[in-house]
Amino acid sequence: MGRQANTFKFQEAGVLIVDENTGFMDLTAQILLGFGFRKLERRGLKEAETRAGFDPDLIIVDPFPDLDAGLRLIEDHRRKQTAGSPPAVVIVLTGHTPRPLIEKARRVGADYIVAKPFSANTLLDRILWSTSSVFANVASGELGDDDTDDTPLRASIQSATAALLQ
């Protein structure tokens, strides 16, 4: 019996990785490169606050050691996003996951929180899970007609998901 290969074409999706630990930032970048992402930017927290000219489809951020600045980065990104376009997926990837942090991160716009250390499979699952809610909203008609212009990340996941459902 033949087995259908699942492929995701993430090469057009822009990813911003924000972490003060360059080792974890490099590890995360290597995992994402393995998934097929090619447009990666790596920045420390202070540098990410002043980002310009890069509108990522996926943001992976560790808000520590400056929790307030890390959460403000997420909140500012959500506030600046263009009305009518699908929002970037924001995943908090951190070694500290107390309940108050999770609640604050969700309140400012994080889609998912992943604890370090993590596996590549876990990160991919969270990326896919975080984007699936947009597809559910499109299918249910909750987004307007202008909202169906998917980002490269969502377009890749949507086409792969459609292939899996056939």
Coordinates of C-alpha atoms in Angstrom, one line a residue:
M1 CA 0.0 0.0 0.0
G2 CA 1.5 3.4 -1.0
R3 CA 2.1 6.0 1.5
Q4 CA 1.3 9.7 0.6
A5 CA 4.2 12.1 1.4
N6 CA 3.2 15.3 3.3
T7 CA 5.1 18.3 2.1
F8 CA 4.9 21.9 3.3
K9 CA 6.4 24.7 1.3
F10 CA 7.4 27.2 3.9
Q11 CA 10.2 28.8 1.9
E12 CA 8.2 32.0 1.2
A13 CA 7.1 32.5 4.8
G14 CA 9.1 35.1 6.8
V15 CA 10.1 34.1 10.3
L16 CA 11.3 36.4 13.1
I17 CA 13.1 34.6 15.9
V18 CA 13.6 36.7 19.1
D19 CA 15.7 35.3 21.9
E20 CA 18.5 36.6 24.1
N21 CA 20.2 33.2 24.1
T22 CA 22.0 32.9 20.7
G23 CA 22.4 29.1 21.2
F24 CA 18.7 28.5 21.4
M25 CA 18.1 31.1 18.6
D26 CA 20.5 29.1 16.4
L27 CA 18.9 25.8 17.4
T28 CA 15.4 27.1 16.6
A29 CA 16.6 28.5 13.2
Q30 CA 18.2 25.1 12.3
I31 CA 14.9 23.3 13.1
L32 CA 12.9 25.8 11.0
L33 CA 15.4 25.5 8.1
G34 CA 14.8 21.7 8.3
F35 CA 11.1 22.3 7.9
G36 CA 11.8 24.4 4.8
F37 CA 11.7 27.9 6.1
R38 CA 14.2 30.1 4.3
K39 CA 13.4 33.7 5.2
L40 CA 14.7 33.9 8.8
E41 CA 15.6 36.9 10.9
R42 CA 17.2 36.4 14.3
R43 CA 17.2 39.3 16.8
G44 CA 17.7 39.9 20.4
L45 CA 14.8 41.5 22.3
K46 CA 16.0 45.1 22.2
E47 CA 16.8 44.8 18.5
A48 CA 13.4 43.3 17.7
E49 CA 11.6 46.2 19.4
T50 CA 13.0 48.5 16.7
R51 CA 12.5 46.1 13.7
A52 CA 11.6 47.7 10.5
G53 CA 11.1 46.5 6.9
F54 CA 10.3 43.0 7.9
D55 CA 6.7 41.8 8.3
P56 CA 7.0 38.2 9.4
D57 CA 4.4 35.5 9.0
L58 CA 5.6 33.7 12.1
I59 CA 7.2 35.2 15.2
I60 CA 8.9 32.9 17.7
V61 CA 9.8 34.8 20.9
D62 CA 11.3 34.1 24.3
P63 CA 10.2 37.1 26.4
F64 CA 12.9 36.5 29.1
P65 CA 15.0 38.0 30.7
D66 CA 12.8 41.2 30.2
L67 CA 9.3 39.8 30.4
D68 CA 7.6 43.2 30.1
A69 CA 9.6 44.0 26.9
G70 CA 8.9 40.6 25.5
L71 CA 5.2 40.8 26.0
R72 CA 5.1 44.4 24.8
L73 CA 6.8 43.2 21.6
I74 CA 3.9 40.8 21.0
E75 CA 1.3 43.4 21.9
D76 CA 2.9 46.1 19.7
H77 CA 3.0 43.6 16.8
R78 CA -0.7 42.8 17.2
R79 CA -1.6 46.5 17.5
K80 CA 0.3 47.3 14.2
Q81 CA -1.0 44.5 12.1
T82 CA -3.0 45.6 9.1
A83 CA -6.7 45.3 9.4
G84 CA -8.2 42.7 7.0
S85 CA -5.1 40.7 6.7
P86 CA -4.4 37.4 8.5
P87 CA -2.3 38.0 11.6
A88 CA 1.2 36.5 12.0
V89 CA 1.4 33.4 14.1
V90 CA 3.1 34.2 17.5
I91 CA 4.6 31.4 19.5
V92 CA 6.2 32.0 22.8
L93 CA 9.1 29.6 23.2
T94 CA 10.5 29.8 26.8
G95 CA 12.0 27.8 29.6
H96 CA 9.6 29.6 32.1
T97 CA 6.0 28.6 31.8
P98 CA 4.2 29.6 35.1
R99 CA 0.5 30.1 34.7
P100 CA 0.6 33.9 35.1
L101 CA 3.0 34.1 32.1
I102 CA 0.8 31.9 30.0
E103 CA -2.2 34.0 30.8
K104 CA -0.4 37.3 30.1
A105 CA 1.1 36.0 26.8
R106 CA -2.4 34.9 25.6
R107 CA -3.9 38.2 26.6
V108 CA -1.4 40.2 24.5
G109 CA -1.8 38.0 21.5
A110 CA 0.4 34.9 21.6
D111 CA -1.1 32.0 19.8
Y112 CA 0.7 29.3 21.7
I113 CA 3.4 28.8 24.4
V114 CA 6.0 26.0 24.1
A115 CA 8.3 25.1 27.0
K116 CA 12.0 24.7 26.5
P117 CA 13.5 22.2 25.9
F118 CA 11.2 21.2 23.0
S119 CA 11.3 18.7 20.2
A120 CA 11.1 19.6 16.5
N121 CA 7.8 17.7 16.2
T122 CA 6.3 19.8 19.0
L123 CA 7.3 23.1 17.4
L124 CA 5.9 22.0 14.0
D125 CA 2.7 20.8 15.7
R126 CA 2.3 24.2 17.4
I127 CA 2.9 26.1 14.1
L128 CA 0.3 24.0 12.3
W129 CA -2.2 24.2 15.2
S130 CA -1.8 27.9 15.5
T131 CA -2.6 28.5 11.9
S132 CA -5.6 26.1 11.8
S133 CA -7.8 28.5 13.6
V134 CA -7.6 30.9 10.7
F135 CA -8.8 28.2 8.3
A136 CA -11.7 27.5 10.6
N137 CA -12.6 31.2 10.6
V138 CA -12.4 31.4 6.8
A139 CA -14.5 28.2 6.4
S140 CA -17.1 29.5 8.9
G141 CA -17.3 32.9 7.2
E142 CA -16.1 34.8 10.3
L143 CA -13.4 36.6 8.2
G144 CA -14.5 39.0 5.5
D145 CA -13.7 38.5 1.8
D146 CA -10.6 40.7 2.2
D147 CA -9.2 38.4 4.9
T148 CA -8.9 35.3 2.6
D149 CA -5.5 36.6 1.1
D150 CA -3.4 34.1 3.1
T151 CA 0.2 34.8 4.1
P152 CA 2.8 32.4 2.6
L153 CA 2.8 30.4 5.8
R154 CA -0.9 29.9 5.9
A155 CA -1.1 29.3 2.1
S156 CA 1.4 26.5 2.4
I157 CA -0.3 24.9 5.4
Q158 CA -3.7 25.3 3.8
S159 CA -2.6 23.5 0.6
A160 CA -1.0 20.7 2.5
T161 CA -4.0 20.3 4.8
A162 CA -6.3 20.2 1.7
A163 CA -4.1 17.5 0.2
L164 CA -4.4 15.5 3.5
L165 CA -8.2 15.7 3.5
Q166 CA -8.5 14.3 0.0

